[in-house]
GROMACS .gro file of C-alpha atoms in nm:
model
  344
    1UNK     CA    1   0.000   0.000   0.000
    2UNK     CA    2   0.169   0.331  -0.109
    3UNK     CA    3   0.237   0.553   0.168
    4UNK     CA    4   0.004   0.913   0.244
    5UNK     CA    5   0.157   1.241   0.321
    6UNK     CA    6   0.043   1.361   0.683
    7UNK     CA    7  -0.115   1.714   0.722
    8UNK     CA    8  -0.241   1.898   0.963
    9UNK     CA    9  -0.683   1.831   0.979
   10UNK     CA   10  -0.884   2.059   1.106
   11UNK     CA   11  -1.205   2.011   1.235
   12UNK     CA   12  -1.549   1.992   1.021
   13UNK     CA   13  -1.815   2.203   1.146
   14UNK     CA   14  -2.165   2.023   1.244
   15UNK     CA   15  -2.350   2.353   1.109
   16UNK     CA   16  -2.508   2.178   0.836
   17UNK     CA   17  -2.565   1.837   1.077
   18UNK     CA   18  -2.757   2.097   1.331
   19UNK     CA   19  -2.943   2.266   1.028
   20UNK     CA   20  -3.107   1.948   0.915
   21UNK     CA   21  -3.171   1.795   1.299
   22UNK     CA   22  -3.508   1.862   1.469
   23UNK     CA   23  -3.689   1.781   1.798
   24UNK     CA   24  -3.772   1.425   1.608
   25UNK     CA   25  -3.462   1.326   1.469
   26UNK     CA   26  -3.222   1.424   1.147
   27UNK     CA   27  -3.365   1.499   0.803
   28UNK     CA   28  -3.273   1.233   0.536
   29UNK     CA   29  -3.263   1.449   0.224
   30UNK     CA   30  -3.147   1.807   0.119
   31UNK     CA   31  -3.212   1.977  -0.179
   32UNK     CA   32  -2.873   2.137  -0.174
   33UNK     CA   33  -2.819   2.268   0.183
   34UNK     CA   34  -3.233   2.244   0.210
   35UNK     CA   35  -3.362   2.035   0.422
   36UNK     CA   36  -3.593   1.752   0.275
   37UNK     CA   37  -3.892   1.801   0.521
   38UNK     CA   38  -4.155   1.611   0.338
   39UNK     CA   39  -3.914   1.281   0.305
   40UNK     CA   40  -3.876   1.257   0.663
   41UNK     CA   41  -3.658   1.097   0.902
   42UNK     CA   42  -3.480   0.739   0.884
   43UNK     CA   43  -3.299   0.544   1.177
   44UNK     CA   44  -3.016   0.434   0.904
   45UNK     CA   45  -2.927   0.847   0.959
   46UNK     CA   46  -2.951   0.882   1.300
   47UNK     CA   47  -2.778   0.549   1.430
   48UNK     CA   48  -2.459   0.662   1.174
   49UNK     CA   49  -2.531   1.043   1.332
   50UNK     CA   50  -2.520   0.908   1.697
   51UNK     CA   51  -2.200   0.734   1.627
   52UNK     CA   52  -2.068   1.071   1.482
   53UNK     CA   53  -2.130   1.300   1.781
   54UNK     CA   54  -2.040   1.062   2.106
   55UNK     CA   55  -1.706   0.993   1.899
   56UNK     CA   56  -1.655   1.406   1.865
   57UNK     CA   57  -1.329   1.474   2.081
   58UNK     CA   58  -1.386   1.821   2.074
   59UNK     CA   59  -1.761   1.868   2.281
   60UNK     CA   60  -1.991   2.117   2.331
   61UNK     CA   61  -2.365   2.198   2.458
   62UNK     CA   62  -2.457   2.165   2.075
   63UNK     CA   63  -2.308   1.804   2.031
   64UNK     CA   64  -2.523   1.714   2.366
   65UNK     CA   65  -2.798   1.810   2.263
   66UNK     CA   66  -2.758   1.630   1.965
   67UNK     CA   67  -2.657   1.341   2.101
   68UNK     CA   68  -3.023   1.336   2.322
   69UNK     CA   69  -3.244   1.401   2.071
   70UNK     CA   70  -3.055   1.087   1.840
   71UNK     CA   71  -3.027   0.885   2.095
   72UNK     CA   72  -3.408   0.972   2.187
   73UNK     CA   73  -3.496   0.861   1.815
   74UNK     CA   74  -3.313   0.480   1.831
   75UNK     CA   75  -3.485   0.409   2.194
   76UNK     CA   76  -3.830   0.472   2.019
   77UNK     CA   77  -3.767   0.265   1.659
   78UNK     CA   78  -3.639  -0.028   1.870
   79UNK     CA   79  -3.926  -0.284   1.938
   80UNK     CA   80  -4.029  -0.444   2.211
   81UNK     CA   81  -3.964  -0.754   2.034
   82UNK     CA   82  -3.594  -0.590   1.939
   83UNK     CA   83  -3.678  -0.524   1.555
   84UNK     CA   84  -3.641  -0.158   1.412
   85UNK     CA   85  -3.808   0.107   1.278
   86UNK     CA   86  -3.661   0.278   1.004
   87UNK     CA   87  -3.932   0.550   0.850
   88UNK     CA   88  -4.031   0.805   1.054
   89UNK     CA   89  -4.300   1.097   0.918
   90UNK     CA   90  -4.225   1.478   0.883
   91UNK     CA   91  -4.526   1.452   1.172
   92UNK     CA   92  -4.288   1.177   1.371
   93UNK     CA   93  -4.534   0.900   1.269
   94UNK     CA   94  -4.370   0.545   1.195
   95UNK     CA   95  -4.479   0.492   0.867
   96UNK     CA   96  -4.329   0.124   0.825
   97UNK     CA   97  -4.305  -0.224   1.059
   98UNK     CA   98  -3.971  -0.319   1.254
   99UNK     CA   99  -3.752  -0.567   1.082
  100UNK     CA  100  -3.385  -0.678   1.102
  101UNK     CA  101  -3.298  -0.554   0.792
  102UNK     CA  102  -3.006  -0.283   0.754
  103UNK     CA  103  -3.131  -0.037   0.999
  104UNK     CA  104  -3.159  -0.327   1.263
  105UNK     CA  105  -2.756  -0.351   1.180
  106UNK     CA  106  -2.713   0.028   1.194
  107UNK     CA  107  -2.923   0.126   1.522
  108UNK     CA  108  -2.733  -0.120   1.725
  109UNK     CA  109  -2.415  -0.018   1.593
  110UNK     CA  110  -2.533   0.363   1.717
  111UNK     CA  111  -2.622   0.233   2.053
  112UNK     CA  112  -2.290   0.023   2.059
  113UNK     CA  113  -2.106   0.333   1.999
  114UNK     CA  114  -2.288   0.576   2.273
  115UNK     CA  115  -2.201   0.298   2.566
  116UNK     CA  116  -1.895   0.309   2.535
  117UNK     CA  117  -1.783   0.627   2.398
  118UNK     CA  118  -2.109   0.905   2.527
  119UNK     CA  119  -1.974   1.112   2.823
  120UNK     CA  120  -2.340   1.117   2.988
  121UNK     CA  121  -2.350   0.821   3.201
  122UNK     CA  122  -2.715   0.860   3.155
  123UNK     CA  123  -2.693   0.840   2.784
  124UNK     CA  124  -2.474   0.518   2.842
  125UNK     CA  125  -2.745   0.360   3.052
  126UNK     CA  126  -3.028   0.469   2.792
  127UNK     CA  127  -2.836   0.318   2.477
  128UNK     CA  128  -2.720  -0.032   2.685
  129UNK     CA  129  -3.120  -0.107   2.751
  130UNK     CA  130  -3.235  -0.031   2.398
  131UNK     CA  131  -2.896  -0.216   2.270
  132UNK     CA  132  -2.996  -0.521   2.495
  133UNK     CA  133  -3.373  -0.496   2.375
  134UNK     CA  134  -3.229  -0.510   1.994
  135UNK     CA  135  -2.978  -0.781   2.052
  136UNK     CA  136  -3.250  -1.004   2.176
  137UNK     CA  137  -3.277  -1.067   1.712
  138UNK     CA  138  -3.099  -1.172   1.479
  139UNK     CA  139  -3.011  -1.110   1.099
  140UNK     CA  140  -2.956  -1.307   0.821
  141UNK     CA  141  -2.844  -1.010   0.596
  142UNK     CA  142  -2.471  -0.997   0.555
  143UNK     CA  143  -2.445  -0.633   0.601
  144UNK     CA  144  -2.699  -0.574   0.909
  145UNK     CA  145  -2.486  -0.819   1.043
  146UNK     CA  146  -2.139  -0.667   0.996
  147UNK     CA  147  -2.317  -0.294   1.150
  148UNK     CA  148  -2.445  -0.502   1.454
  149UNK     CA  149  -2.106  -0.691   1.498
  150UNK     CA  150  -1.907  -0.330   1.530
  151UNK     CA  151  -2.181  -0.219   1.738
  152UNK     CA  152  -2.098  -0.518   1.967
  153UNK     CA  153  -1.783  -0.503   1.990
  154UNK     CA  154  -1.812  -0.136   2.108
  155UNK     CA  155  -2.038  -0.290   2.410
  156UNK     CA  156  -1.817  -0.546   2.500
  157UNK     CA  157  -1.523  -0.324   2.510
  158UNK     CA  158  -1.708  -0.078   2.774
  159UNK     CA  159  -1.888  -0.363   2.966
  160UNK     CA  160  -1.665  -0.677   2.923
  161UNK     CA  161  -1.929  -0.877   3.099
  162UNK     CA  162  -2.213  -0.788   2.868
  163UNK     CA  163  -2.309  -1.164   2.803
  164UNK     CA  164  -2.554  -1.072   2.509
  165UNK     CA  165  -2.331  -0.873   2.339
  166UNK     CA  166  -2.092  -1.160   2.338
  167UNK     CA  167  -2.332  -1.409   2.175
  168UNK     CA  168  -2.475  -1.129   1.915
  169UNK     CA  169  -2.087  -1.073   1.837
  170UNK     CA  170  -2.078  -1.434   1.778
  171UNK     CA  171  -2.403  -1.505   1.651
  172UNK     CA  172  -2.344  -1.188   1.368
  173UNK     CA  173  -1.917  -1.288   1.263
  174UNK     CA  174  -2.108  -1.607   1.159
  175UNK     CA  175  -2.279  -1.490   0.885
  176UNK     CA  176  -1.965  -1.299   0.749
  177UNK     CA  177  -1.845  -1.442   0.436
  178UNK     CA  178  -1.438  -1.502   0.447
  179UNK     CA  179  -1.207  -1.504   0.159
  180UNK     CA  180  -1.103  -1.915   0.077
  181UNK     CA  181  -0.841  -1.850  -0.143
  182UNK     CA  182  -0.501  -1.745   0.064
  183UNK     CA  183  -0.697  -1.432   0.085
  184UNK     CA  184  -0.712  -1.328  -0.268
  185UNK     CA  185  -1.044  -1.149  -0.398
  186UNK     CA  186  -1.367  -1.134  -0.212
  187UNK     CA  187  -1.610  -1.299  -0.073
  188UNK     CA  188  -1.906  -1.235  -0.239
  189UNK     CA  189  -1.985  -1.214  -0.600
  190UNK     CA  190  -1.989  -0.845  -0.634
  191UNK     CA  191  -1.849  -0.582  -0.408
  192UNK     CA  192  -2.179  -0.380  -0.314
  193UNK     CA  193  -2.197  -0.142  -0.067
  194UNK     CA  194  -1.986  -0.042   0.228
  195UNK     CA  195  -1.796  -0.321   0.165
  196UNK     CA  196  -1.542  -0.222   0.427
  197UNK     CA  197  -1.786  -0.303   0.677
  198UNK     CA  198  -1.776  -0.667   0.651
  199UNK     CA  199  -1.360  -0.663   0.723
  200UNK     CA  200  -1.431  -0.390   1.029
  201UNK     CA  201  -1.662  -0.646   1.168
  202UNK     CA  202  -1.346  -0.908   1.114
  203UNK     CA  203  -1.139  -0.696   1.270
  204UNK     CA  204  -1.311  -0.518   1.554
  205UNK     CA  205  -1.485  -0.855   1.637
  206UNK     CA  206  -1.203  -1.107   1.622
  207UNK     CA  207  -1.001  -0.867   1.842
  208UNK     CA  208  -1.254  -0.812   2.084
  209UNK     CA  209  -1.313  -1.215   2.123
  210UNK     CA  210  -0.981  -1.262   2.097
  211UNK     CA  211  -0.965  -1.442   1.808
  212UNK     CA  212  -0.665  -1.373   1.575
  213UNK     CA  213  -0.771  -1.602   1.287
  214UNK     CA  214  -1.090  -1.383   1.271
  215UNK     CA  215  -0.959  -1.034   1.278
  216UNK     CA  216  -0.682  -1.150   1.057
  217UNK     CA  217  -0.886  -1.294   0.795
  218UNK     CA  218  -1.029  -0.890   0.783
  219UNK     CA  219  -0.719  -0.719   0.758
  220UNK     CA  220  -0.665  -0.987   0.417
  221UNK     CA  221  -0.970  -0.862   0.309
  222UNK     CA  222  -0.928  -0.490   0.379
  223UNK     CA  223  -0.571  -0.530   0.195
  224UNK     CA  224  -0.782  -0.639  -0.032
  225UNK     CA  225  -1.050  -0.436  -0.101
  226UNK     CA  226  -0.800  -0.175  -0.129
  227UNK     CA  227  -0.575  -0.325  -0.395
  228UNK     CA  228  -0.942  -0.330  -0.612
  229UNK     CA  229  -1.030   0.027  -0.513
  230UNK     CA  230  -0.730   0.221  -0.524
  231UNK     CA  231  -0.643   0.403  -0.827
  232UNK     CA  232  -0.302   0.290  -0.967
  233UNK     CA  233  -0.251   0.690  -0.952
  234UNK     CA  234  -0.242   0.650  -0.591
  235UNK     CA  235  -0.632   0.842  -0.483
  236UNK     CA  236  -0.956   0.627  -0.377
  237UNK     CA  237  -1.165   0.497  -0.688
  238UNK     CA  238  -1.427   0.340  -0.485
  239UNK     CA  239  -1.715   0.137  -0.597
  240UNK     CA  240  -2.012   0.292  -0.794
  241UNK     CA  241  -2.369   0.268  -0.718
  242UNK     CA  242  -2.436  -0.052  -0.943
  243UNK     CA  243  -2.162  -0.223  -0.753
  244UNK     CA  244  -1.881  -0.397  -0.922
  245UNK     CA  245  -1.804  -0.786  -1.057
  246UNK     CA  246  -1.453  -0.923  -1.121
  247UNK     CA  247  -1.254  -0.752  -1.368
  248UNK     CA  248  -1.514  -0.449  -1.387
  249UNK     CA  249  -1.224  -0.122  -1.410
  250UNK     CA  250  -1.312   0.224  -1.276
  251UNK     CA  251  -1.366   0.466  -1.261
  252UNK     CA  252  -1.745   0.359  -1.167
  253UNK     CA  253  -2.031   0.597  -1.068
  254UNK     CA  254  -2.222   0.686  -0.886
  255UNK     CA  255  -1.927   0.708  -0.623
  256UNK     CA  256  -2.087   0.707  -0.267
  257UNK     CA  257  -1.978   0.859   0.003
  258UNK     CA  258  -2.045   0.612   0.251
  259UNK     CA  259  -1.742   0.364   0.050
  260UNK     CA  260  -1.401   0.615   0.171
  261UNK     CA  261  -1.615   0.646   0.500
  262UNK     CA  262  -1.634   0.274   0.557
  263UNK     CA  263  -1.284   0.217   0.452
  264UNK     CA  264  -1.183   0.496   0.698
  265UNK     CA  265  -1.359   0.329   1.016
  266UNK     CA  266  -1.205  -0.023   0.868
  267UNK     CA  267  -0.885   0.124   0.810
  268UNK     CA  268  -0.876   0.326   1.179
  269UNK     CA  269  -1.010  -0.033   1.334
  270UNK     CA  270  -0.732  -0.207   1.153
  271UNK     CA  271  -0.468   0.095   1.320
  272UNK     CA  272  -0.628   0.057   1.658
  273UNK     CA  273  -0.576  -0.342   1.685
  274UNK     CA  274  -0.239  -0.369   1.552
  275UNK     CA  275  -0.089  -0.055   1.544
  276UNK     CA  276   0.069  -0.051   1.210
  277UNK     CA  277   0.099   0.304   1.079
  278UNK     CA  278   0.091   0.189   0.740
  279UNK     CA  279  -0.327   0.198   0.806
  280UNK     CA  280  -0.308   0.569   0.875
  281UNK     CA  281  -0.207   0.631   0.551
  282UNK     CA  282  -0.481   0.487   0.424
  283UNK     CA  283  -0.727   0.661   0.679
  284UNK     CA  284  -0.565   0.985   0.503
  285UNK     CA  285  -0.616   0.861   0.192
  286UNK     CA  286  -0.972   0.821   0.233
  287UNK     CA  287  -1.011   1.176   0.416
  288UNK     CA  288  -0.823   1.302   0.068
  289UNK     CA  289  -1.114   1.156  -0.145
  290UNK     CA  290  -1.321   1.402   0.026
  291UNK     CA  291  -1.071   1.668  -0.004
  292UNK     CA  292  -1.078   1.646  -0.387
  293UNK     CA  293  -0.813   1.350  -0.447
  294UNK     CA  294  -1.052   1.146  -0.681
  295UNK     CA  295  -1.161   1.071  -1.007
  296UNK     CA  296  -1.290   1.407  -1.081
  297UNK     CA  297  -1.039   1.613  -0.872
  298UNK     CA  298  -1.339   1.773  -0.633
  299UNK     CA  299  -1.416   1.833  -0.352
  300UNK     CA  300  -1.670   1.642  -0.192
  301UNK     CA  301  -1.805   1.875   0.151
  302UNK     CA  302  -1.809   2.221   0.185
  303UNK     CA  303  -1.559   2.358   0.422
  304UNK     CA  304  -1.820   2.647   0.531
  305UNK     CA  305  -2.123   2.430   0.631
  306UNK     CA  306  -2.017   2.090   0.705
  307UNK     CA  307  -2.215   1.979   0.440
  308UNK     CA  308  -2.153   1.658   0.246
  309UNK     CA  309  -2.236   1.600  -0.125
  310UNK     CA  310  -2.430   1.338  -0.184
  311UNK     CA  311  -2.238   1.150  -0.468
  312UNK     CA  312  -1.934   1.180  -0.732
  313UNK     CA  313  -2.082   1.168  -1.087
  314UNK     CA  314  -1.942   1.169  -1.465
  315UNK     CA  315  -1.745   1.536  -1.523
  316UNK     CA  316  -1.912   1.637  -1.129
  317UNK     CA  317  -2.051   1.570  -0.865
  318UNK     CA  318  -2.407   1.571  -0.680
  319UNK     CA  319  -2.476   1.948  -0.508
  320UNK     CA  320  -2.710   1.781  -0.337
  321UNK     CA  321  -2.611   1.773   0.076
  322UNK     CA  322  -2.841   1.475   0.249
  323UNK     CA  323  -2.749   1.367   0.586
  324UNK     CA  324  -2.570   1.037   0.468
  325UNK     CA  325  -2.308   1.212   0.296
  326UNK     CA  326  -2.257   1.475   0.550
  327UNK     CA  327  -2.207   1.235   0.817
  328UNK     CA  328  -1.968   1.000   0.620
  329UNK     CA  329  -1.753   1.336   0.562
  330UNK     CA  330  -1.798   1.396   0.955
  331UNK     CA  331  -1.697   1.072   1.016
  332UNK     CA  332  -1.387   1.024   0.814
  333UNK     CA  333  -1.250   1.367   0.905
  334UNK     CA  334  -1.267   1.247   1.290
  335UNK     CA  335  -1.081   0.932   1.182
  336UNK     CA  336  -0.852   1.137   0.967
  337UNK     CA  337  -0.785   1.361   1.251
  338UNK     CA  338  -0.720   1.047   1.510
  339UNK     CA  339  -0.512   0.870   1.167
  340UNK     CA  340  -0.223   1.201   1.180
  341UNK     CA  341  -0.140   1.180   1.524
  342UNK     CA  342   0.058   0.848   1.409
  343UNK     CA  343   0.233   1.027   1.101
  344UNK     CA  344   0.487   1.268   1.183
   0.00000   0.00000   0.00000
């Protein structure tokens, strides 16, 4: 993997993240810097959006009050049977039935990351009950599994002795697909969508249980994932929209924002378990896709608002600023910012 110039990172604002937050949770859409009102809320936003505020070093009265009205939203989509909500109404109405699917994954990664990093202890308390009343299900979906998993793992390191946690953990690394082939290519017949998630759960799982084999079988993977989706010019070239099959070049589109964002919390994972600095580079390298070092050479958030644009497209990119994007730029620059203190 070819080594990333360190730089100093500031900071993203949250102006954009406040803008499009109300009393009932975080607006899915923009048009622009707009706010979407009529398209409502979804939990897939606010569980990511909870995990990007309790993991904000830098804190405020703004960021708490965030983090309350998020963490408010997850304790009300989670069933009493543990499966999730994920449509909420302009008017705060659920407008669909729990499942397991995705936002099953994604909520109980939010809640995973509030107990152990919020600094309310009553927050803490709040997101272990709803995290225990979710991990009562299960999930046969690869990628709800792999959210849940990280979200586990995150328990387990604040409350070692968090016996459901341990069996979700367990219960969720099973339905991971591994590489069989001396970890060569990947597991599933087309990379999809936040691929990267499936080798964080590898790695942040495995280490957690204390299981080498597993967490090493997701650093192959991650090494990878990023030998398919690097650009032999040295920038992210990440996975478009329609996904990608073997052999399929780039660049693809629509480029996502949530790809560098999921290979930033894989690659910051893979730094925090084995302390190789070669995976801050590649943090950085994902925070410079945002920055502009792509396939079109733009940026991809706006330094004024904290915005993040929604896609990169042929010759552009999406002006569009919906929540997803604007936390995966969030995101990333906190991992980017964590990724430089080990390049000097």
């Amino acid at each position: 993997m070819k080594a990333v110039q360190a730089a100093v990172i500031a900071p993203m604002t949250f102006a954009h993240l406040v803008a499009m937050t109300t009393p009932f949770g975080l607006h899915e859409h923009a048009e622009f810097h707009t706010p979407r009102a009529e398209h409502g809320y979804c939990t897939d936003d606010v569980a990511r959006a909870l995990t990007v505020v309790v993991r904000e070093s830098q804190r405020s009265a703004e960021l708490e009050g965030l983090e309350s009205v998020y963490l408010g939203f997850l304790e009300r989509a989670v069933s009493v049977r543990g499966a999730v909500h994920n449509r909420m109404s302009a008017a705060g109405v659920w407008t669909d039935e729990p499942t397991t699917d995705d936002w099953w994954g994604r909520a109980i990664a939010g809640l995973g990351a509030a107990v152990r990093y919020s600094h309310d202890a009553g927050h803490r308390a709040r997101a272990l009950r709803a995290f225990l009343r979710a991990a009562t299900r299960s999930s046969i979906d690869v990628r709800a599994s792999a959210f849940a998993a990280i979200g586990a793992a995150d328990v387990l390191k604040a409350r070692p002795d968090a016996t459901p946690a341990r069996m979700l953990l367990i219960q969720c690394l099973s339905r991971i697909p591994r590489v069989d082939d001396e970890g060569r290519g990947w597991p599933e017949p087309r990379l999809r969508y936040a691929n990267a998630a499936l080798c964080d759960a590898l790695i942040v799982g495995g280490d957690v249980l204390g299981w080498r084999a597993t967490a090493a079988d997701g650093l192959r993977m991650l090494e990878g994932l990023l030998s398919v989706e690097t650009d032999p010019r040295g920038h992210l070239s990440v996975t478009g929209s329609s996904g990608r099959g073997t052999g399929e070049a780039g660049p693809q589109w629509d480029q996502q924002p949530i790809e560098p964002a999921a290979i930033a919390d894989a690659c910051a994972h893979a730094l925090e378990v084995t302390g190789d600095r070669r995976w801050a580079g590649e943090v950085l390298r994902a925070w410079a896709w945002f920055e502009g070092d792509n396939d079109n050479g733009i940026p991809m958030f706006d330094e004024v608002r904290g915005g993040g644009y929604d896609g990169l497209v042929p010759g552009g990119r999406n002006e569009n600023c919906g929540a997803e994007s604007t936390l995966a730029s969030i995101r990333t620059n906190q991992n980017a910012r964590m990724a430089g203190r080990w390049i000097s």
